[in-house]
């Protein structure tokens, strides 16, 4: 099983969901991602990833209340589950691990 | 924004989304898309927003969004099937009258459908036994003389064309040439048999898959004076003796060697024969004949090509055109065009002359097919009508079903299953009817017997069942649609107030349609029957009364004639080459010496000196032939006025035309008499085509015309037959009364009348049953009203009028629509094609309408009378 390994886009989406807290539904996630990454994000792609993450158990969702925007259709709000949080932490640890192994001089050239 | 309609995304795209998307995802997706749409509307304008919306809907079509088929559904359908069948059969039993009307109506119409399927499947299985079925093509010709094209194509072509194609064309693998007239008496060891057959070349066995039981197919028809017999013909002639290699005599003339024994020809072959003579024989026999290999002698030879696999027959057309261009100059003023016809098209070919055997013809197929369709349609209407009429009761059941959770599709399925159940019941009855009706149908016309078998083969049975299922689904479709749309709340709130008025007009239209069909069919039958009677009794211009025509079949006339003349009841005996007015034509080319470039075909009969007085042919001028003996040169002719007009002889004056000269087939003959016109071909021939002449000969005349004066015609017939037997033991006696022969000439018309009559009868029966059902339903639902009216003092005939007037007006409308339609059809379409037709008789038509209306009235009255007679207390006491 692919298990909890996260792809790059998956990680971004998961982080955005975590960041948006109570307002994490597809369109909002999409906008947020677009704003931060400065690249066009397709709604369809976000949907697919949300669906996949939910399948993996990293996200859970519930339908919100109907409002009179969106043609009266309810929003589906996502929250990060415990395994989701673990996966995020793991990914971050892995990265930090790798960062720490890089000698400081090696990056100097790039930084300057 | 107030008062302004919000801009919405395209509805169809949303519906598409809902159709394909999983229900648990769709709301969210739809909302997202709507949000984007609103946003885009603001920034990019509505048009572009709509475009993006549609694009996004399509893009969302991903594996995880698409609805999966539910595995539970089919199972539920199967489980419910049992329930459907149970409720349907309960319903059938509860409404016995309606079920009976539905089932019997469908059964009757289905029988017609089964016959049609049987006929079609027989027709389509013709010639399928040939291995090269798809690669065989027939050469057909069109004939054009002096730029005047013949209306229809010829199935035949010239022997010359056949030989040229065989020798010069590269494409065909083999070319079978079949020529008519190898039929006659065959003798072996003093045993003589008349056999039918053709001349054929050796390629016949390459093209067709006629199997040789004995003999070599390569060589059997290669040499002159070889003959191939079928097994049954060989059995008749040789008994159990070996036939192969024996020598037989043909027509007491030349002897032929039997080089092959053919397995019997399958019934479904469009060519039938008992023997084949080798075509090279003709090259020996008719070496000196000028006509044999003439380009325009296109009346006697059929040519079949075997093309290589995958050849487009059209690719041969340029070659055929070139052949025509090359050969046309060999004959005067004539153009022969050649075309190819696929073997599979022969049985249902468009009307063509000179077919090699009986064919169905595409027009009769269409007529029969459409009539059958109309009858079946009519019966389906009954079903639709009655089911919707009864819906008052059934809607409650449907309402309950829906409340319990039936989907619309399930209700639909239920009613379709019910219709299929009814049509399966009908199929059982129809099969019994089919077996009963089949021999009757086939005996309508001898042709039908020869063409069709209508077996209950497994293949046909399968087709029948498929037909019944299809019919069930089609008839059940509208009631199913109607019931599935029923509004649950309306029905259950108060069943009695459920309104049906919407569907009432549609049902009225259906009833009017059924009655229109019935009236059109029955009046048309009456009209055609009247035409038939008219033609049978047509004044042909000469007397056919008490004349028996006996074909001599190769016997010497003199001895037979002498014996027959001795019979006391025989008045006189004459001889002729053929019998006129029964559909035969003998035609010679005639020219007037004054206009040598203008020639035309003139129909003729060759007769002896007694023929004209015996048949009461009237002479306008001149005299009859005089008896001659011995050999003589033809020098006299009797013509009719049309001939004089056609060739501008003596300005068309009969008196002056006597002793004028005409050229017949190049020989000069003198006109010795001018006779009154008569119908040469058939009673329905065009008068303008009637250029006729009589020629004289004292030998070679094939028919005896015996005029008898007897009260007991049957006894006379038997005596004649006895005399015949004395002179000829080989051939059966084929003498027939002239009146019989005239009827036979219109046998097709008679068969058509019978079929149309039966269909009309069926249409009326079905329409009447439908009407009965509707009347029963209406009176039942209005029983309370009728009772109250009665209590208030309404009279019985007042009630009859009240209940019946709606139906009466429907019948009136049907009559008003159908009668003018029928008259218009016959006056504008049918009669212009038909010469010498009887005028339309309005009384006959009204009689037809009357029959239909009386039956319908009887239906209406019986039911309304019953309702009007009921005791109001019985009905009202339950309130």
GROMACS .gro file of C-alpha atoms in nm, chain B residues 107-394:
model
  288
  219UNK     CA    1  -5.388  -1.336  -3.141
  220UNK     CA    2  -5.577  -1.266  -3.461
  221UNK     CA    3  -5.351  -0.988  -3.570
  222UNK     CA    4  -5.049  -1.186  -3.463
  223UNK     CA    5  -5.154  -1.470  -3.693
  224UNK     CA    6  -5.130  -1.228  -3.981
  225UNK     CA    7  -4.791  -1.119  -3.852
  226UNK     CA    8  -4.678  -1.481  -3.827
  227UNK     CA    9  -4.787  -1.546  -4.184
  228UNK     CA   10  -4.590  -1.242  -4.292
  229UNK     CA   11  -4.284  -1.360  -4.100
  230UNK     CA   12  -4.325  -1.709  -4.248
  231UNK     CA   13  -4.349  -1.568  -4.600
  232UNK     CA   14  -4.051  -1.339  -4.547
  233UNK     CA   15  -3.836  -1.609  -4.398
  234UNK     CA   16  -3.929  -1.844  -4.684
  235UNK     CA   17  -3.849  -1.578  -4.941
  236UNK     CA   18  -3.517  -1.498  -4.779
  237UNK     CA   19  -3.415  -1.862  -4.764
  238UNK     CA   20  -3.457  -1.896  -5.140
  239UNK     CA   21  -3.138  -2.004  -5.318
  240UNK     CA   22  -2.940  -2.002  -4.995
  241UNK     CA   23  -2.828  -2.358  -5.069
  242UNK     CA   24  -2.599  -2.231  -5.343
  243UNK     CA   25  -2.248  -2.220  -5.200
  244UNK     CA   26  -2.167  -1.910  -5.404
  245UNK     CA   27  -2.494  -1.737  -5.316
  246UNK     CA   28  -2.333  -1.396  -5.266
  247UNK     CA   29  -2.128  -1.409  -5.581
  248UNK     CA   30  -2.396  -1.504  -5.833
  249UNK     CA   31  -2.550  -1.235  -6.050
  250UNK     CA   32  -2.808  -1.252  -6.325
  251UNK     CA   33  -2.786  -1.048  -6.643
  252UNK     CA   34  -3.113  -0.863  -6.704
  253UNK     CA   35  -3.200  -0.658  -7.011
  254UNK     CA   36  -3.388  -0.347  -7.097
  255UNK     CA   37  -3.542  -0.328  -7.440
  256UNK     CA   38  -3.566  -0.010  -7.641
  257UNK     CA   39  -3.716   0.001  -7.986
  258UNK     CA   40  -3.716   0.323  -8.190
  259UNK     CA   41  -3.614   0.513  -7.873
  260UNK     CA   42  -3.922   0.380  -7.696
  261UNK     CA   43  -3.819   0.209  -7.377
  262UNK     CA   44  -4.015  -0.082  -7.235
  263UNK     CA   45  -4.157  -0.008  -6.895
  264UNK     CA   46  -4.010  -0.304  -6.714
  265UNK     CA   47  -3.686  -0.494  -6.734
  266UNK     CA   48  -3.653  -0.846  -6.875
  267UNK     CA   49  -3.513  -1.118  -6.655
  268UNK     CA   50  -3.392  -1.274  -6.981
  269UNK     CA   51  -3.124  -1.169  -7.223
  270UNK     CA   52  -2.998  -1.298  -7.556
  271UNK     CA   53  -2.798  -1.618  -7.595
  272UNK     CA   54  -2.552  -1.411  -7.789
  273UNK     CA   55  -2.493  -1.179  -7.494
  274UNK     CA   56  -2.439  -1.480  -7.271
  275UNK     CA   57  -2.183  -1.634  -7.506
  276UNK     CA   58  -2.003  -1.302  -7.558
  277UNK     CA   59  -1.977  -1.237  -7.185
  278UNK     CA   60  -1.852  -1.590  -7.134
  279UNK     CA   61  -1.586  -1.566  -7.402
  280UNK     CA   62  -1.473  -1.204  -7.375
  281UNK     CA   63  -1.515  -1.089  -7.016
  282UNK     CA   64  -1.219  -1.148  -6.788
  283UNK     CA   65  -1.389  -1.103  -6.451
  284UNK     CA   66  -1.657  -1.373  -6.427
  285UNK     CA   67  -1.530  -1.711  -6.314
  286UNK     CA   68  -1.811  -1.890  -6.489
  287UNK     CA   69  -2.115  -1.796  -6.696
  288UNK     CA   70  -2.418  -2.023  -6.686
  289UNK     CA   71  -2.649  -1.992  -6.984
  290UNK     CA   72  -2.997  -2.136  -6.948
  291UNK     CA   73  -3.241  -2.138  -7.236
  292UNK     CA   74  -3.607  -2.220  -7.219
  293UNK     CA   75  -3.802  -2.481  -7.417
  294UNK     CA   76  -3.629  -2.807  -7.347
  295UNK     CA   77  -3.955  -2.960  -7.240
  296UNK     CA   78  -4.153  -3.227  -7.407
  297UNK     CA   79  -4.194  -3.601  -7.435
  298UNK     CA   80  -3.907  -3.821  -7.344
  299UNK     CA   81  -3.911  -4.185  -7.449
  300UNK     CA   82  -3.714  -4.479  -7.322
  301UNK     CA   83  -3.804  -4.840  -7.408
  302UNK     CA   84  -4.147  -4.743  -7.541
  303UNK     CA   85  -4.224  -4.558  -7.221
  304UNK     CA   86  -4.304  -4.192  -7.277
  305UNK     CA   87  -4.313  -3.917  -7.021
  306UNK     CA   88  -4.364  -3.544  -7.053
  307UNK     CA   89  -4.083  -3.361  -6.869
  308UNK     CA   90  -4.004  -2.995  -6.806
  309UNK     CA   91  -3.660  -2.855  -6.846
  310UNK     CA   92  -3.412  -2.610  -6.989
  311UNK     CA   93  -3.114  -2.607  -7.215
  312UNK     CA   94  -2.802  -2.528  -7.018
  313UNK     CA   95  -2.428  -2.505  -7.067
  314UNK     CA   96  -2.161  -2.681  -6.863
  315UNK     CA   97  -2.090  -2.375  -6.646
  316UNK     CA   98  -2.426  -2.429  -6.477
  317UNK     CA   99  -2.268  -2.663  -6.226
  318UNK     CA  100  -1.985  -2.420  -6.156
  319UNK     CA  101  -2.219  -2.131  -6.084
  320UNK     CA  102  -2.494  -2.314  -5.899
  321UNK     CA  103  -2.468  -2.584  -5.637
  322UNK     CA  104  -2.709  -2.829  -5.798
  323UNK     CA  105  -2.557  -3.155  -5.688
  324UNK     CA  106  -2.497  -3.441  -5.926
  325UNK     CA  107  -2.571  -3.779  -5.769
  326UNK     CA  108  -2.411  -3.953  -6.065
  327UNK     CA  109  -2.204  -3.826  -6.351
  328UNK     CA  110  -1.927  -3.573  -6.387
  329UNK     CA  111  -2.031  -3.209  -6.347
  330UNK     CA  112  -1.735  -3.098  -6.562
  331UNK     CA  113  -1.851  -3.287  -6.869
  332UNK     CA  114  -2.220  -3.365  -6.817
  333UNK     CA  115  -2.343  -3.074  -7.029
  334UNK     CA  116  -2.034  -3.030  -7.244
  335UNK     CA  117  -2.122  -3.233  -7.552
  336UNK     CA  118  -2.414  -3.206  -7.786
  337UNK     CA  119  -2.705  -3.443  -7.731
  338UNK     CA  120  -2.642  -3.499  -7.362
  339UNK     CA  121  -2.916  -3.476  -7.107
  340UNK     CA  122  -2.914  -3.455  -6.728
  341UNK     CA  123  -3.219  -3.582  -6.539
  342UNK     CA  124  -3.324  -3.523  -6.183
  343UNK     CA  125  -3.347  -3.828  -5.960
  344UNK     CA  126  -3.725  -3.828  -5.952
  345UNK     CA  127  -3.752  -3.786  -6.330
  346UNK     CA  128  -3.506  -4.071  -6.381
  347UNK     CA  129  -3.705  -4.283  -6.138
  348UNK     CA  130  -4.025  -4.219  -6.333
  349UNK     CA  131  -3.866  -4.302  -6.666
  350UNK     CA  132  -3.627  -4.582  -6.581
  351UNK     CA  133  -3.780  -4.725  -6.265
  352UNK     CA  134  -3.504  -4.902  -6.077
  353UNK     CA  135  -3.282  -4.943  -6.384
  354UNK     CA  136  -2.953  -4.761  -6.408
  355UNK     CA  137  -3.016  -4.447  -6.610
  356UNK     CA  138  -2.663  -4.313  -6.657
  357UNK     CA  139  -2.527  -4.367  -7.006
  358UNK     CA  140  -2.865  -4.476  -7.147
  359UNK     CA  141  -3.004  -4.316  -7.455
  360UNK     CA  142  -3.347  -4.150  -7.459
  361UNK     CA  143  -3.553  -4.000  -7.738
  362UNK     CA  144  -3.674  -3.645  -7.709
  363UNK     CA  145  -4.004  -3.554  -7.878
  364UNK     CA  146  -3.980  -3.863  -8.104
  365UNK     CA  147  -3.693  -3.701  -8.283
  366UNK     CA  148  -3.329  -3.703  -8.180
  367UNK     CA  149  -3.183  -3.926  -7.915
  368UNK     CA  150  -2.983  -3.797  -7.622
  369UNK     CA  151  -2.743  -3.970  -7.383
  370UNK     CA  152  -2.806  -3.942  -7.012
  371UNK     CA  153  -2.479  -3.803  -6.874
  372UNK     CA  154  -2.584  -3.713  -6.524
  373UNK     CA  155  -2.840  -3.769  -6.253
  374UNK     CA  156  -2.915  -3.464  -6.048
  375UNK     CA  157  -3.031  -3.467  -5.688
  376UNK     CA  158  -3.382  -3.324  -5.679
  377UNK     CA  159  -3.400  -2.946  -5.687
  378UNK     CA  160  -3.466  -2.803  -5.340
  379UNK     CA  161  -3.803  -2.636  -5.301
  380UNK     CA  162  -3.640  -2.303  -5.226
  381UNK     CA  163  -3.474  -2.267  -5.561
  382UNK     CA  164  -3.594  -2.000  -5.799
  383UNK     CA  165  -3.517  -2.236  -6.089
  384UNK     CA  166  -3.710  -2.561  -6.121
  385UNK     CA  167  -3.670  -2.830  -6.383
  386UNK     CA  168  -3.678  -3.205  -6.434
  387UNK     CA  169  -3.414  -3.227  -6.701
  388UNK     CA  170  -3.143  -3.024  -6.867
  389UNK     CA  171  -3.035  -3.056  -7.228
  390UNK     CA  172  -2.684  -2.955  -7.320
  391UNK     CA  173  -2.672  -2.614  -7.485
  392UNK     CA  174  -2.422  -2.723  -7.754
  393UNK     CA  175  -2.705  -2.938  -7.893
  394UNK     CA  176  -2.877  -2.621  -8.007
  395UNK     CA  177  -2.567  -2.518  -8.195
  396UNK     CA  178  -2.610  -2.833  -8.402
  397UNK     CA  179  -2.989  -2.822  -8.433
  398UNK     CA  180  -3.025  -2.452  -8.507
  399UNK     CA  181  -2.706  -2.399  -8.704
  400UNK     CA  182  -2.892  -2.230  -8.986
  401UNK     CA  183  -3.139  -2.032  -8.779
  402UNK     CA  184  -3.092  -1.660  -8.817
  403UNK     CA  185  -3.278  -1.585  -8.494
  404UNK     CA  186  -3.089  -1.815  -8.264
  405UNK     CA  187  -2.789  -1.591  -8.208
  406UNK     CA  188  -2.946  -1.255  -8.279
  407UNK     CA  189  -2.862  -0.971  -8.039
  408UNK     CA  190  -3.226  -0.870  -7.994
  409UNK     CA  191  -3.356  -1.221  -7.931
  410UNK     CA  192  -3.374  -1.149  -7.562
  411UNK     CA  193  -3.683  -1.341  -7.462
  412UNK     CA  194  -3.564  -1.693  -7.395
  413UNK     CA  195  -3.226  -1.703  -7.226
  414UNK     CA  196  -3.119  -1.647  -6.868
  415UNK     CA  197  -2.753  -1.575  -6.799
  416UNK     CA  198  -2.595  -1.609  -6.456
  417UNK     CA  199  -2.244  -1.493  -6.371
  418UNK     CA  200  -2.019  -1.618  -6.095
  419UNK     CA  201  -1.798  -1.327  -5.991
  420UNK     CA  202  -1.478  -1.369  -5.791
  421UNK     CA  203  -1.489  -1.305  -5.417
  422UNK     CA  204  -1.516  -0.936  -5.333
  423UNK     CA  205  -1.595  -0.811  -5.684
  424UNK     CA  206  -1.823  -0.511  -5.702
  425UNK     CA  207  -2.090  -0.597  -5.962
  426UNK     CA  208  -2.100  -0.231  -6.062
  427UNK     CA  209  -1.745  -0.259  -6.188
  428UNK     CA  210  -1.875  -0.474  -6.475
  429UNK     CA  211  -2.127  -0.215  -6.584
  430UNK     CA  212  -1.890  -0.018  -6.815
  431UNK     CA  213  -1.799  -0.341  -6.993
  432UNK     CA  214  -2.167  -0.428  -7.037
  433UNK     CA  215  -2.239  -0.081  -7.174
  434UNK     CA  216  -1.952  -0.119  -7.418
  435UNK     CA  217  -2.086  -0.457  -7.528
  436UNK     CA  218  -2.427  -0.303  -7.595
  437UNK     CA  219  -2.274  -0.020  -7.795
  438UNK     CA  220  -2.081  -0.268  -8.006
  439UNK     CA  221  -2.368  -0.505  -8.073
  440UNK     CA  222  -2.662  -0.264  -8.110
  441UNK     CA  223  -2.577  -0.183  -8.475
  442UNK     CA  224  -2.630  -0.550  -8.567
  443UNK     CA  225  -3.004  -0.502  -8.518
  444UNK     CA  226  -3.223  -0.226  -8.653
  445UNK     CA  227  -3.352   0.058  -8.437
  446UNK     CA  228  -3.305  -0.143  -8.123
  447UNK     CA  229  -3.105  -0.085  -7.811
  448UNK     CA  230  -3.052  -0.362  -7.558
  449UNK     CA  231  -2.914  -0.249  -7.224
  450UNK     CA  232  -2.767  -0.501  -6.982
  451UNK     CA  233  -2.755  -0.487  -6.604
  452UNK     CA  234  -2.662  -0.723  -6.323
  453UNK     CA  235  -2.903  -0.840  -6.056
  454UNK     CA  236  -2.785  -1.017  -5.743
  455UNK     CA  237  -2.918  -1.367  -5.683
  456UNK     CA  238  -3.059  -1.256  -5.347
  457UNK     CA  239  -3.269  -0.989  -5.519
  458UNK     CA  240  -3.440  -1.221  -5.764
  459UNK     CA  241  -3.725  -1.337  -5.541
  460UNK     CA  242  -3.813  -0.983  -5.439
  461UNK     CA  243  -3.715  -0.814  -5.761
  462UNK     CA  244  -3.908  -0.516  -5.891
  463UNK     CA  245  -4.165  -0.614  -6.150
  464UNK     CA  246  -3.980  -0.784  -6.431
  465UNK     CA  247  -4.097  -0.979  -6.731
  466UNK     CA  248  -3.989  -1.329  -6.832
  467UNK     CA  249  -3.896  -1.460  -6.490
  468UNK     CA  250  -3.757  -1.813  -6.491
  469UNK     CA  251  -4.004  -1.919  -6.223
  470UNK     CA  252  -4.254  -1.770  -5.982
  471UNK     CA  253  -4.130  -1.476  -5.779
  472UNK     CA  254  -4.281  -1.275  -5.501
  473UNK     CA  255  -4.225  -0.931  -5.647
  474UNK     CA  256  -4.143  -0.636  -5.434
  475UNK     CA  257  -4.475  -0.459  -5.476
  476UNK     CA  258  -4.689  -0.744  -5.343
  477UNK     CA  259  -4.445  -0.775  -5.054
  478UNK     CA  260  -4.500  -0.411  -4.968
  479UNK     CA  261  -4.877  -0.433  -5.001
  480UNK     CA  262  -4.908  -0.746  -4.791
  481UNK     CA  263  -4.657  -0.614  -4.540
  482UNK     CA  264  -4.828  -0.282  -4.491
  483UNK     CA  265  -5.173  -0.440  -4.461
  484UNK     CA  266  -5.041  -0.680  -4.199
  485UNK     CA  267  -4.879  -0.389  -4.019
  486UNK     CA  268  -5.205  -0.196  -4.015
  487UNK     CA  269  -5.396  -0.490  -3.869
  488UNK     CA  270  -5.133  -0.544  -3.600
  489UNK     CA  271  -5.131  -0.174  -3.522
  490UNK     CA  272  -5.507  -0.182  -3.487
  491UNK     CA  273  -5.489  -0.464  -3.233
  492UNK     CA  274  -5.217  -0.285  -3.037
  493UNK     CA  275  -5.443   0.017  -3.023
  494UNK     CA  276  -5.707  -0.198  -2.859
  495UNK     CA  277  -5.463  -0.291  -2.591
  496UNK     CA  278  -5.348   0.065  -2.532
  497UNK     CA  279  -5.703   0.194  -2.533
  498UNK     CA  280  -5.844  -0.062  -2.297
  499UNK     CA  281  -5.555  -0.052  -2.052
  500UNK     CA  282  -5.576   0.321  -2.019
  501UNK     CA  283  -5.953   0.304  -1.995
  502UNK     CA  284  -5.924   0.062  -1.705
  503UNK     CA  285  -5.654   0.269  -1.544
  504UNK     CA  286  -5.902   0.402  -1.289
  505UNK     CA  287  -5.872   0.076  -1.102
  506UNK     CA  288  -5.509   0.017  -1.164
   0.00000   0.00000   0.00000
